[in-house]
């Protein structure tokens, strides 16, 4: 699917009135400034053209702006609040930003340092057996992950073999 097709499919899956309004450009700029990397273009388009959260798996992508308007699609906090919490995890890569929670402490995250939005997973049940790391890169881009969600796939983030992502000896 092209980016335009993904955006159209999200609009169709979550019709106007059932999704939050778009994010204000200032909220996107604030996230980019705090993270220190531009938001991947597809994600930026979704937030600015479709909805401020409320898309993705079970419609639970985090919001950027204050959800006082009555839109709250995740049991997690605003994206920047969650990101600042993640930044306190030792060794956490500053370009990796939480996108949505799967429940049971499992998360999907997006790497802002990659234009395609390389996906990362967090699963404390799939820790590196040698170092306890629960964060791992996935083999998906944001576009691929969104296409899966739009197609009804609920594939949990799956840690690869520890030797392929655990960087410490």
Short mmCIF file of N, CA and C in Angstrom, two decimals:
data_model
loop_
_atom_site.label_atom_id
_atom_site.label_comp_id
_atom_site.label_asym_id
_atom_site.label_seq_id
_atom_site.Cartn_x
_atom_site.Cartn_y
_atom_site.Cartn_z
N UNK A 1 0.85 -1.19 0.00
CA UNK A 1 0.00 0.00 0.00
C UNK A 1 0.88 1.24 0.00
N UNK A 2 0.42 2.28 -0.68
CA UNK A 2 1.11 3.56 -0.63
C UNK A 2 0.72 4.28 0.66
N UNK A 3 1.45 5.35 0.97
CA UNK A 3 1.09 6.15 2.14
C UNK A 3 -0.33 6.70 2.02
N UNK A 4 -0.69 7.18 0.82
CA UNK A 4 -2.04 7.69 0.62
C UNK A 4 -3.09 6.61 0.86
N UNK A 5 -2.82 5.39 0.41
CA UNK A 5 -3.76 4.29 0.62
C UNK A 5 -3.87 3.93 2.10
N UNK A 6 -2.76 3.97 2.82
CA UNK A 6 -2.79 3.68 4.26
C UNK A 6 -3.62 4.75 4.97
N UNK A 7 -3.38 6.00 4.63
CA UNK A 7 -4.13 7.09 5.26
C UNK A 7 -5.62 6.96 4.95
N UNK A 8 -5.97 6.66 3.73
CA UNK A 8 -7.38 6.48 3.37
C UNK A 8 -7.98 5.29 4.12
N UNK A 9 -7.24 4.22 4.24
CA UNK A 9 -7.75 3.04 4.97
C UNK A 9 -7.97 3.35 6.44
N UNK A 10 -7.10 4.16 7.04
CA UNK A 10 -7.30 4.55 8.45
C UNK A 10 -8.55 5.40 8.56
N UNK A 11 -8.73 6.33 7.65
CA UNK A 11 -9.94 7.17 7.66
C UNK A 11 -11.21 6.31 7.56
N UNK A 12 -11.17 5.30 6.70
CA UNK A 12 -12.33 4.43 6.54
C UNK A 12 -12.56 3.56 7.76
N UNK A 13 -11.48 3.08 8.37
CA UNK A 13 -11.60 2.23 9.56
C UNK A 13 -12.13 3.01 10.75
N UNK A 14 -11.69 4.26 10.88
CA UNK A 14 -12.08 5.12 12.00
C UNK A 14 -12.72 6.38 11.42
N UNK A 15 -14.01 6.33 11.09
CA UNK A 15 -14.67 7.47 10.44
C UNK A 15 -14.64 8.73 11.33
N UNK A 16 -14.77 9.89 10.69
CA UNK A 16 -14.85 11.15 11.42
C UNK A 16 -15.94 11.04 12.48
N UNK A 17 -15.70 11.61 13.62
CA UNK A 17 -16.63 11.50 14.74
C UNK A 17 -16.32 10.32 15.64
N UNK A 18 -15.61 9.33 15.10
CA UNK A 18 -15.19 8.17 15.89
C UNK A 18 -13.68 8.19 16.14
N UNK A 19 -13.05 9.25 15.71
CA UNK A 19 -11.62 9.41 15.95
C UNK A 19 -11.40 10.84 16.42
N UNK A 20 -10.30 11.07 17.10
CA UNK A 20 -10.05 12.44 17.56
C UNK A 20 -9.74 13.35 16.38
N UNK A 21 -9.84 14.65 16.61
CA UNK A 21 -9.42 15.58 15.56
C UNK A 21 -7.92 15.44 15.32
N UNK A 22 -7.45 16.06 14.27
CA UNK A 22 -6.02 15.99 13.97
C UNK A 22 -5.21 16.70 15.05
N UNK A 23 -3.95 16.35 15.13
CA UNK A 23 -3.05 16.98 16.09
C UNK A 23 -2.68 18.37 15.61
N UNK A 24 -2.53 19.30 16.53
CA UNK A 24 -2.07 20.62 16.11
C UNK A 24 -0.60 20.54 15.67
N UNK A 25 -0.21 21.30 14.64
CA UNK A 25 1.18 21.27 14.19
C UNK A 25 2.18 21.57 15.32
N UNK A 26 1.77 22.38 16.29
CA UNK A 26 2.65 22.70 17.41
C UNK A 26 2.97 21.45 18.25
N UNK A 27 1.99 20.54 18.37
CA UNK A 27 2.22 19.31 19.13
C UNK A 27 3.22 18.41 18.42
N UNK A 28 3.12 18.32 17.10
CA UNK A 28 4.08 17.54 16.32
C UNK A 28 5.46 18.15 16.46
N UNK A 29 5.56 19.48 16.33
CA UNK A 29 6.85 20.16 16.45
C UNK A 29 7.46 19.95 17.83
N UNK A 30 6.64 19.96 18.88
CA UNK A 30 7.15 19.74 20.23
C UNK A 30 7.72 18.33 20.39
N UNK A 31 7.01 17.35 19.88
CA UNK A 31 7.50 15.97 19.95
C UNK A 31 8.84 15.86 19.23
N UNK A 32 8.92 16.41 18.03
CA UNK A 32 10.16 16.34 17.26
C UNK A 32 11.30 17.04 17.99
N UNK A 33 11.02 18.17 18.62
CA UNK A 33 12.06 18.90 19.36
C UNK A 33 12.55 18.10 20.56
N UNK A 34 11.63 17.50 21.29
CA UNK A 34 12.01 16.73 22.48
C UNK A 34 12.78 15.46 22.08
N UNK A 35 12.32 14.78 21.05
CA UNK A 35 12.97 13.54 20.61
C UNK A 35 14.31 13.84 19.93
N UNK A 36 14.39 14.99 19.24
CA UNK A 36 15.63 15.34 18.56
C UNK A 36 15.74 14.77 17.16
N UNK A 37 14.64 14.26 16.65
CA UNK A 37 14.57 13.70 15.30
C UNK A 37 13.20 14.05 14.73
N UNK A 38 13.12 14.19 13.39
CA UNK A 38 11.80 14.41 12.80
C UNK A 38 10.95 13.15 12.92
N UNK A 39 9.66 13.36 13.03
CA UNK A 39 8.73 12.24 13.04
C UNK A 39 8.78 11.59 11.66
N UNK A 40 8.77 10.26 11.57
CA UNK A 40 8.71 9.64 10.25
C UNK A 40 7.55 10.24 9.44
N UNK A 41 7.77 10.53 8.16
CA UNK A 41 6.76 11.23 7.36
C UNK A 41 5.36 10.62 7.39
N UNK A 42 5.24 9.30 7.32
CA UNK A 42 3.91 8.69 7.36
C UNK A 42 3.22 8.96 8.69
N UNK A 43 3.93 8.81 9.77
CA UNK A 43 3.34 9.05 11.09
C UNK A 43 2.93 10.51 11.23
N UNK A 44 3.77 11.40 10.75
CA UNK A 44 3.47 12.83 10.81
C UNK A 44 2.20 13.14 10.01
N UNK A 45 2.08 12.56 8.84
CA UNK A 45 0.88 12.78 8.04
C UNK A 45 -0.36 12.26 8.75
N UNK A 46 -0.26 11.11 9.38
CA UNK A 46 -1.42 10.57 10.09
C UNK A 46 -1.85 11.52 11.21
N UNK A 47 -0.89 11.96 12.02
CA UNK A 47 -1.24 12.88 13.12
C UNK A 47 -1.80 14.21 12.61
N UNK A 48 -1.25 14.74 11.51
CA UNK A 48 -1.68 16.04 11.01
C UNK A 48 -2.88 15.98 10.07
N UNK A 49 -3.09 14.85 9.40
CA UNK A 49 -4.15 14.77 8.39
C UNK A 49 -5.32 13.87 8.79
N UNK A 50 -5.11 12.98 9.75
CA UNK A 50 -6.16 12.00 10.06
C UNK A 50 -6.65 12.14 11.50
N UNK A 51 -5.77 11.91 12.47
CA UNK A 51 -6.23 11.91 13.86
C UNK A 51 -5.05 12.04 14.82
N UNK A 52 -5.32 12.67 15.94
CA UNK A 52 -4.35 12.77 17.02
C UNK A 52 -4.49 11.55 17.92
N UNK A 53 -3.96 10.42 17.44
CA UNK A 53 -4.10 9.15 18.16
C UNK A 53 -5.38 8.44 17.76
N UNK A 54 -5.64 7.34 18.44
CA UNK A 54 -6.87 6.61 18.17
C UNK A 54 -6.85 5.79 16.89
N UNK A 55 -5.67 5.46 16.37
CA UNK A 55 -5.55 4.61 15.18
C UNK A 55 -4.62 3.47 15.55
N UNK A 56 -4.39 2.54 14.62
CA UNK A 56 -3.50 1.41 14.92
C UNK A 56 -4.26 0.29 15.59
N UNK A 57 -3.52 -0.62 16.20
CA UNK A 57 -4.15 -1.79 16.82
C UNK A 57 -5.18 -1.35 17.85
N UNK A 58 -6.39 -1.82 17.69
CA UNK A 58 -7.52 -1.51 18.56
C UNK A 58 -7.75 -0.01 18.67
N UNK A 59 -7.22 0.78 17.75
CA UNK A 59 -7.41 2.22 17.78
C UNK A 59 -6.78 2.87 18.98
N UNK A 60 -5.59 2.37 19.40
CA UNK A 60 -5.00 2.86 20.64
C UNK A 60 -3.70 3.63 20.49
N UNK A 61 -3.41 4.16 19.32
CA UNK A 61 -2.19 4.98 19.20
C UNK A 61 -2.31 6.18 20.14
N UNK A 62 -1.21 6.53 20.75
CA UNK A 62 -1.19 7.61 21.73
C UNK A 62 -1.47 8.96 21.09
N UNK A 63 -2.08 9.84 21.86
CA UNK A 63 -2.35 11.21 21.42
C UNK A 63 -1.14 12.09 21.72
N UNK A 64 -1.02 13.17 20.95
CA UNK A 64 0.03 14.15 21.18
C UNK A 64 -0.47 15.31 22.03
N UNK A 65 -1.72 15.69 21.84
CA UNK A 65 -2.28 16.85 22.52
C UNK A 65 -3.18 16.41 23.66
N UNK A 66 -3.57 17.36 24.47
CA UNK A 66 -4.42 17.09 25.62
C UNK A 66 -5.76 16.52 25.18
N UNK A 67 -6.14 15.35 25.70
CA UNK A 67 -7.40 14.73 25.27
C UNK A 67 -8.63 15.27 25.99
N UNK A 68 -8.60 16.51 26.46
CA UNK A 68 -9.73 17.08 27.19
C UNK A 68 -11.00 17.16 26.33
N UNK A 69 -10.85 17.08 25.02
CA UNK A 69 -12.02 17.16 24.15
C UNK A 69 -12.88 15.90 24.24
N UNK A 70 -12.51 14.96 25.06
CA UNK A 70 -13.31 13.76 25.24
C UNK A 70 -12.78 12.56 24.48
N UNK A 71 -11.71 12.73 23.72
CA UNK A 71 -11.13 11.61 22.99
C UNK A 71 -10.00 11.02 23.81
N UNK A 72 -10.13 9.77 24.16
CA UNK A 72 -9.09 9.05 24.90
C UNK A 72 -9.17 7.62 24.44
N UNK A 73 -8.19 7.19 23.65
CA UNK A 73 -8.27 5.86 23.04
C UNK A 73 -7.28 4.86 23.62
N UNK A 74 -6.51 5.29 24.58
CA UNK A 74 -5.54 4.39 25.16
C UNK A 74 -5.56 4.56 26.67
N UNK A 75 -5.21 3.50 27.39
CA UNK A 75 -5.12 3.64 28.84
C UNK A 75 -3.76 4.21 29.24
N UNK A 76 -2.92 4.49 28.26
CA UNK A 76 -1.62 5.11 28.51
C UNK A 76 -1.79 6.63 28.46
N UNK A 77 -0.73 7.33 28.80
CA UNK A 77 -0.74 8.78 28.84
C UNK A 77 -0.45 9.36 27.46
N UNK A 78 -0.33 10.66 27.39
CA UNK A 78 0.06 11.32 26.14
C UNK A 78 1.42 10.83 25.68
N UNK A 79 1.67 10.89 24.40
CA UNK A 79 2.90 10.36 23.83
C UNK A 79 4.15 10.94 24.50
N UNK A 80 4.22 12.26 24.67
CA UNK A 80 5.42 12.84 25.28
C UNK A 80 5.60 12.45 26.73
N UNK A 81 4.52 12.30 27.45
CA UNK A 81 4.61 11.86 28.85
C UNK A 81 5.18 10.44 28.90
N UNK A 82 4.65 9.57 28.06
CA UNK A 82 5.16 8.20 28.00
C UNK A 82 6.63 8.18 27.55
N UNK A 83 6.96 8.96 26.52
CA UNK A 83 8.33 9.00 26.02
C UNK A 83 9.30 9.43 27.12
N UNK A 84 8.95 10.45 27.86
CA UNK A 84 9.84 10.92 28.94
C UNK A 84 10.04 9.83 30.00
N UNK A 85 9.01 9.05 30.25
CA UNK A 85 9.16 7.93 31.18
C UNK A 85 10.09 6.86 30.64
N UNK A 86 9.95 6.56 29.35
CA UNK A 86 10.82 5.55 28.73
C UNK A 86 12.28 6.00 28.75
N UNK A 87 12.51 7.30 28.60
CA UNK A 87 13.88 7.82 28.55
C UNK A 87 14.63 7.55 29.85
N UNK A 88 13.93 7.25 30.93
CA UNK A 88 14.59 6.94 32.20
C UNK A 88 15.10 5.50 32.26
N UNK A 89 14.74 4.68 31.28
CA UNK A 89 15.20 3.29 31.23
C UNK A 89 16.67 3.29 30.80
N UNK A 90 17.57 2.72 31.59
CA UNK A 90 19.00 2.72 31.22
C UNK A 90 19.22 2.12 29.82
N UNK A 91 20.01 2.82 29.02
CA UNK A 91 20.36 2.33 27.69
C UNK A 91 19.27 2.53 26.64
N UNK A 92 18.18 3.21 27.00
CA UNK A 92 17.08 3.39 26.06
C UNK A 92 17.52 4.32 24.93
N UNK A 93 17.32 3.91 23.67
CA UNK A 93 17.71 4.77 22.54
C UNK A 93 16.80 5.99 22.46
N UNK A 94 17.34 7.20 22.45
CA UNK A 94 16.50 8.40 22.48
C UNK A 94 15.62 8.60 21.26
N UNK A 95 15.91 7.92 20.17
CA UNK A 95 15.10 8.10 18.95
C UNK A 95 13.88 7.17 18.91
N UNK A 96 13.77 6.24 19.84
CA UNK A 96 12.66 5.27 19.85
C UNK A 96 11.53 5.82 20.72
N UNK A 97 10.35 5.92 20.12
CA UNK A 97 9.22 6.61 20.74
C UNK A 97 8.03 5.64 20.87
N UNK A 98 7.39 5.57 22.05
CA UNK A 98 6.24 4.68 22.19
C UNK A 98 5.09 5.12 21.31
N UNK A 99 4.41 4.16 20.69
CA UNK A 99 3.27 4.47 19.84
C UNK A 99 1.97 3.96 20.46
N UNK A 100 1.99 2.69 20.92
CA UNK A 100 0.79 2.15 21.56
C UNK A 100 1.13 0.95 22.42
N UNK A 101 0.25 0.70 23.37
CA UNK A 101 0.42 -0.43 24.27
C UNK A 101 -0.50 -1.56 23.85
N UNK A 102 -0.01 -2.78 24.02
CA UNK A 102 -0.80 -3.98 23.74
C UNK A 102 -1.44 -4.50 25.02
N UNK A 103 -1.15 -3.89 26.14
CA UNK A 103 -1.55 -4.41 27.44
C UNK A 103 -0.47 -5.33 27.96
N UNK A 104 -0.54 -5.71 29.21
CA UNK A 104 0.43 -6.61 29.84
C UNK A 104 1.87 -6.11 29.67
N UNK A 105 2.06 -4.80 29.67
CA UNK A 105 3.37 -4.16 29.58
C UNK A 105 4.07 -4.36 28.24
N UNK A 106 3.33 -4.75 27.20
CA UNK A 106 3.90 -4.95 25.87
C UNK A 106 3.58 -3.70 25.04
N UNK A 107 4.60 -3.19 24.32
CA UNK A 107 4.47 -1.95 23.57
C UNK A 107 4.98 -2.10 22.14
N UNK A 108 4.43 -1.28 21.26
CA UNK A 108 4.99 -1.04 19.93
C UNK A 108 5.54 0.38 19.95
N UNK A 109 6.76 0.53 19.43
CA UNK A 109 7.46 1.81 19.43
C UNK A 109 7.98 2.09 18.03
N UNK A 110 8.23 3.36 17.72
CA UNK A 110 8.68 3.79 16.40
C UNK A 110 10.02 4.51 16.54
N UNK A 111 10.95 4.17 15.66
CA UNK A 111 12.26 4.82 15.66
C UNK A 111 12.21 6.06 14.78
N UNK A 112 12.28 7.23 15.40
CA UNK A 112 12.22 8.49 14.68
C UNK A 112 13.50 8.75 13.88
N UNK A 113 14.57 8.04 14.14
CA UNK A 113 15.81 8.29 13.41
C UNK A 113 15.79 7.63 12.03
N UNK A 114 14.75 6.88 11.73
CA UNK A 114 14.62 6.22 10.43
C UNK A 114 13.42 6.82 9.70
N UNK A 115 13.59 7.28 8.46
CA UNK A 115 12.46 7.89 7.74
C UNK A 115 11.28 6.94 7.55
N UNK A 116 11.57 5.64 7.44
CA UNK A 116 10.48 4.67 7.25
C UNK A 116 9.80 4.31 8.57
N UNK A 117 10.33 4.78 9.69
CA UNK A 117 9.72 4.46 10.98
C UNK A 117 9.90 3.00 11.35
N UNK A 118 11.15 2.57 11.51
CA UNK A 118 11.44 1.19 11.93
C UNK A 118 10.73 0.94 13.25
N UNK A 119 10.05 -0.19 13.36
CA UNK A 119 9.31 -0.52 14.57
C UNK A 119 10.20 -1.25 15.58
N UNK A 120 9.92 -1.02 16.83
CA UNK A 120 10.56 -1.70 17.95
C UNK A 120 9.47 -2.28 18.82
N UNK A 121 9.81 -3.29 19.58
CA UNK A 121 8.88 -3.88 20.53
C UNK A 121 9.46 -3.85 21.93
N UNK A 122 8.59 -3.88 22.89
CA UNK A 122 8.98 -3.98 24.30
C UNK A 122 8.12 -5.08 24.89
N UNK A 123 8.76 -6.11 25.39
CA UNK A 123 8.04 -7.20 26.04
C UNK A 123 8.88 -7.71 27.19
N UNK A 124 8.49 -7.39 28.42
CA UNK A 124 9.28 -7.82 29.57
C UNK A 124 9.28 -9.34 29.75
N UNK A 125 8.40 -10.03 29.03
CA UNK A 125 8.37 -11.49 29.10
C UNK A 125 9.32 -12.13 28.10
N UNK A 126 9.90 -11.34 27.21
CA UNK A 126 10.80 -11.86 26.17
C UNK A 126 12.18 -11.21 26.31
N UNK A 127 12.62 -11.09 27.53
CA UNK A 127 13.90 -10.42 27.79
C UNK A 127 15.08 -11.22 27.28
N UNK A 128 16.14 -10.47 26.95
CA UNK A 128 17.41 -11.11 26.61
C UNK A 128 17.82 -11.96 27.82
N UNK A 129 18.08 -13.23 27.64
CA UNK A 129 18.38 -14.08 28.78
C UNK A 129 19.69 -13.72 29.48
N UNK A 130 20.56 -12.97 28.81
CA UNK A 130 21.85 -12.62 29.40
C UNK A 130 21.85 -11.29 30.12
N UNK A 131 21.05 -10.33 29.66
CA UNK A 131 21.12 -8.98 30.20
C UNK A 131 19.79 -8.39 30.62
N UNK A 132 18.71 -9.11 30.40
CA UNK A 132 17.41 -8.63 30.84
C UNK A 132 16.78 -7.56 29.97
N UNK A 133 17.32 -7.32 28.78
CA UNK A 133 16.77 -6.28 27.91
C UNK A 133 15.41 -6.71 27.36
N UNK A 134 14.43 -5.82 27.48
CA UNK A 134 13.09 -6.11 27.00
C UNK A 134 12.77 -5.35 25.72
N UNK A 135 13.65 -4.44 25.28
CA UNK A 135 13.45 -3.65 24.08
C UNK A 135 14.20 -4.31 22.93
N UNK A 136 13.54 -4.42 21.78
CA UNK A 136 14.17 -5.08 20.64
C UNK A 136 13.65 -4.51 19.33
N UNK A 137 14.48 -4.51 18.29
CA UNK A 137 14.02 -4.06 16.98
C UNK A 137 13.13 -5.12 16.36
N UNK A 138 12.15 -4.66 15.61
CA UNK A 138 11.29 -5.58 14.87
C UNK A 138 11.65 -5.54 13.39
N UNK A 139 11.11 -6.45 12.63
CA UNK A 139 11.38 -6.52 11.20
C UNK A 139 10.35 -5.74 10.40
N UNK A 140 9.60 -4.86 11.06
CA UNK A 140 8.54 -4.10 10.40
C UNK A 140 8.91 -2.63 10.31
N UNK A 141 8.40 -1.98 9.27
CA UNK A 141 8.37 -0.53 9.25
C UNK A 141 6.99 -0.11 9.75
N UNK A 142 6.83 1.16 10.01
CA UNK A 142 5.52 1.66 10.43
C UNK A 142 4.45 1.33 9.39
N UNK A 143 4.76 1.54 8.11
CA UNK A 143 3.78 1.25 7.06
C UNK A 143 3.38 -0.23 7.08
N UNK A 144 4.36 -1.11 7.22
CA UNK A 144 4.06 -2.55 7.26
C UNK A 144 3.23 -2.90 8.48
N UNK A 145 3.57 -2.32 9.62
CA UNK A 145 2.82 -2.59 10.85
C UNK A 145 1.39 -2.09 10.72
N UNK A 146 1.21 -0.89 10.18
CA UNK A 146 -0.14 -0.35 9.99
C UNK A 146 -0.95 -1.20 9.03
N UNK A 147 -0.33 -1.65 7.95
CA UNK A 147 -1.04 -2.51 7.00
C UNK A 147 -1.51 -3.79 7.68
N UNK A 148 -0.68 -4.35 8.54
CA UNK A 148 -1.09 -5.54 9.29
C UNK A 148 -2.27 -5.26 10.19
N UNK A 149 -2.20 -4.17 10.94
CA UNK A 149 -3.31 -3.81 11.82
C UNK A 149 -4.58 -3.57 11.03
N UNK A 150 -4.46 -2.85 9.92
CA UNK A 150 -5.63 -2.57 9.09
C UNK A 150 -6.21 -3.86 8.50
N UNK A 151 -5.35 -4.84 8.27
CA UNK A 151 -5.79 -6.13 7.74
C UNK A 151 -6.26 -7.10 8.81
N UNK A 152 -6.30 -6.66 10.05
CA UNK A 152 -6.80 -7.50 11.14
C UNK A 152 -5.75 -8.38 11.80
N UNK A 153 -4.48 -8.17 11.47
CA UNK A 153 -3.43 -8.97 12.10
C UNK A 153 -3.08 -8.40 13.47
N UNK A 154 -3.06 -9.23 14.45
CA UNK A 154 -2.72 -8.82 15.81
C UNK A 154 -1.47 -9.58 16.24
N UNK A 155 -0.40 -9.38 15.50
CA UNK A 155 0.85 -10.07 15.79
C UNK A 155 1.60 -9.28 16.85
N UNK A 156 1.73 -9.87 18.04
CA UNK A 156 2.44 -9.20 19.12
C UNK A 156 3.88 -8.96 18.71
N UNK A 157 4.48 -7.89 19.24
CA UNK A 157 5.91 -7.72 19.02
C UNK A 157 6.64 -8.98 19.48
N UNK A 158 7.49 -9.51 18.64
CA UNK A 158 8.19 -10.76 18.95
C UNK A 158 9.69 -10.52 18.94
N UNK A 159 10.30 -10.76 20.07
CA UNK A 159 11.75 -10.57 20.18
C UNK A 159 12.47 -11.58 19.30
N UNK A 160 13.45 -11.11 18.54
CA UNK A 160 14.27 -12.06 17.77
C UNK A 160 15.18 -12.83 18.72
N UNK A 161 15.91 -13.76 18.18
CA UNK A 161 16.90 -14.45 18.97
C UNK A 161 17.80 -13.41 19.62
N UNK A 162 18.07 -13.53 20.90
CA UNK A 162 18.84 -12.53 21.65
C UNK A 162 20.18 -12.21 21.00
N UNK A 163 20.80 -13.16 20.35
CA UNK A 163 22.10 -12.90 19.75
C UNK A 163 22.02 -11.88 18.63
N UNK A 164 20.84 -11.67 18.06
CA UNK A 164 20.73 -10.73 16.95
C UNK A 164 20.43 -9.31 17.39
N UNK A 165 20.09 -9.09 18.67
CA UNK A 165 19.82 -7.72 19.10
C UNK A 165 20.50 -7.34 20.41
N UNK A 166 20.90 -8.29 21.19
CA UNK A 166 21.56 -8.00 22.45
C UNK A 166 23.00 -7.61 22.14
N UNK A 167 23.36 -6.38 22.47
CA UNK A 167 24.66 -5.84 22.04
C UNK A 167 25.75 -5.97 23.09
N UNK A 168 25.42 -6.42 24.28
CA UNK A 168 26.45 -6.53 25.32
C UNK A 168 26.94 -7.97 25.43
N UNK A 169 28.21 -8.10 25.80
CA UNK A 169 28.79 -9.45 25.99
C UNK A 169 28.74 -9.86 27.44
#
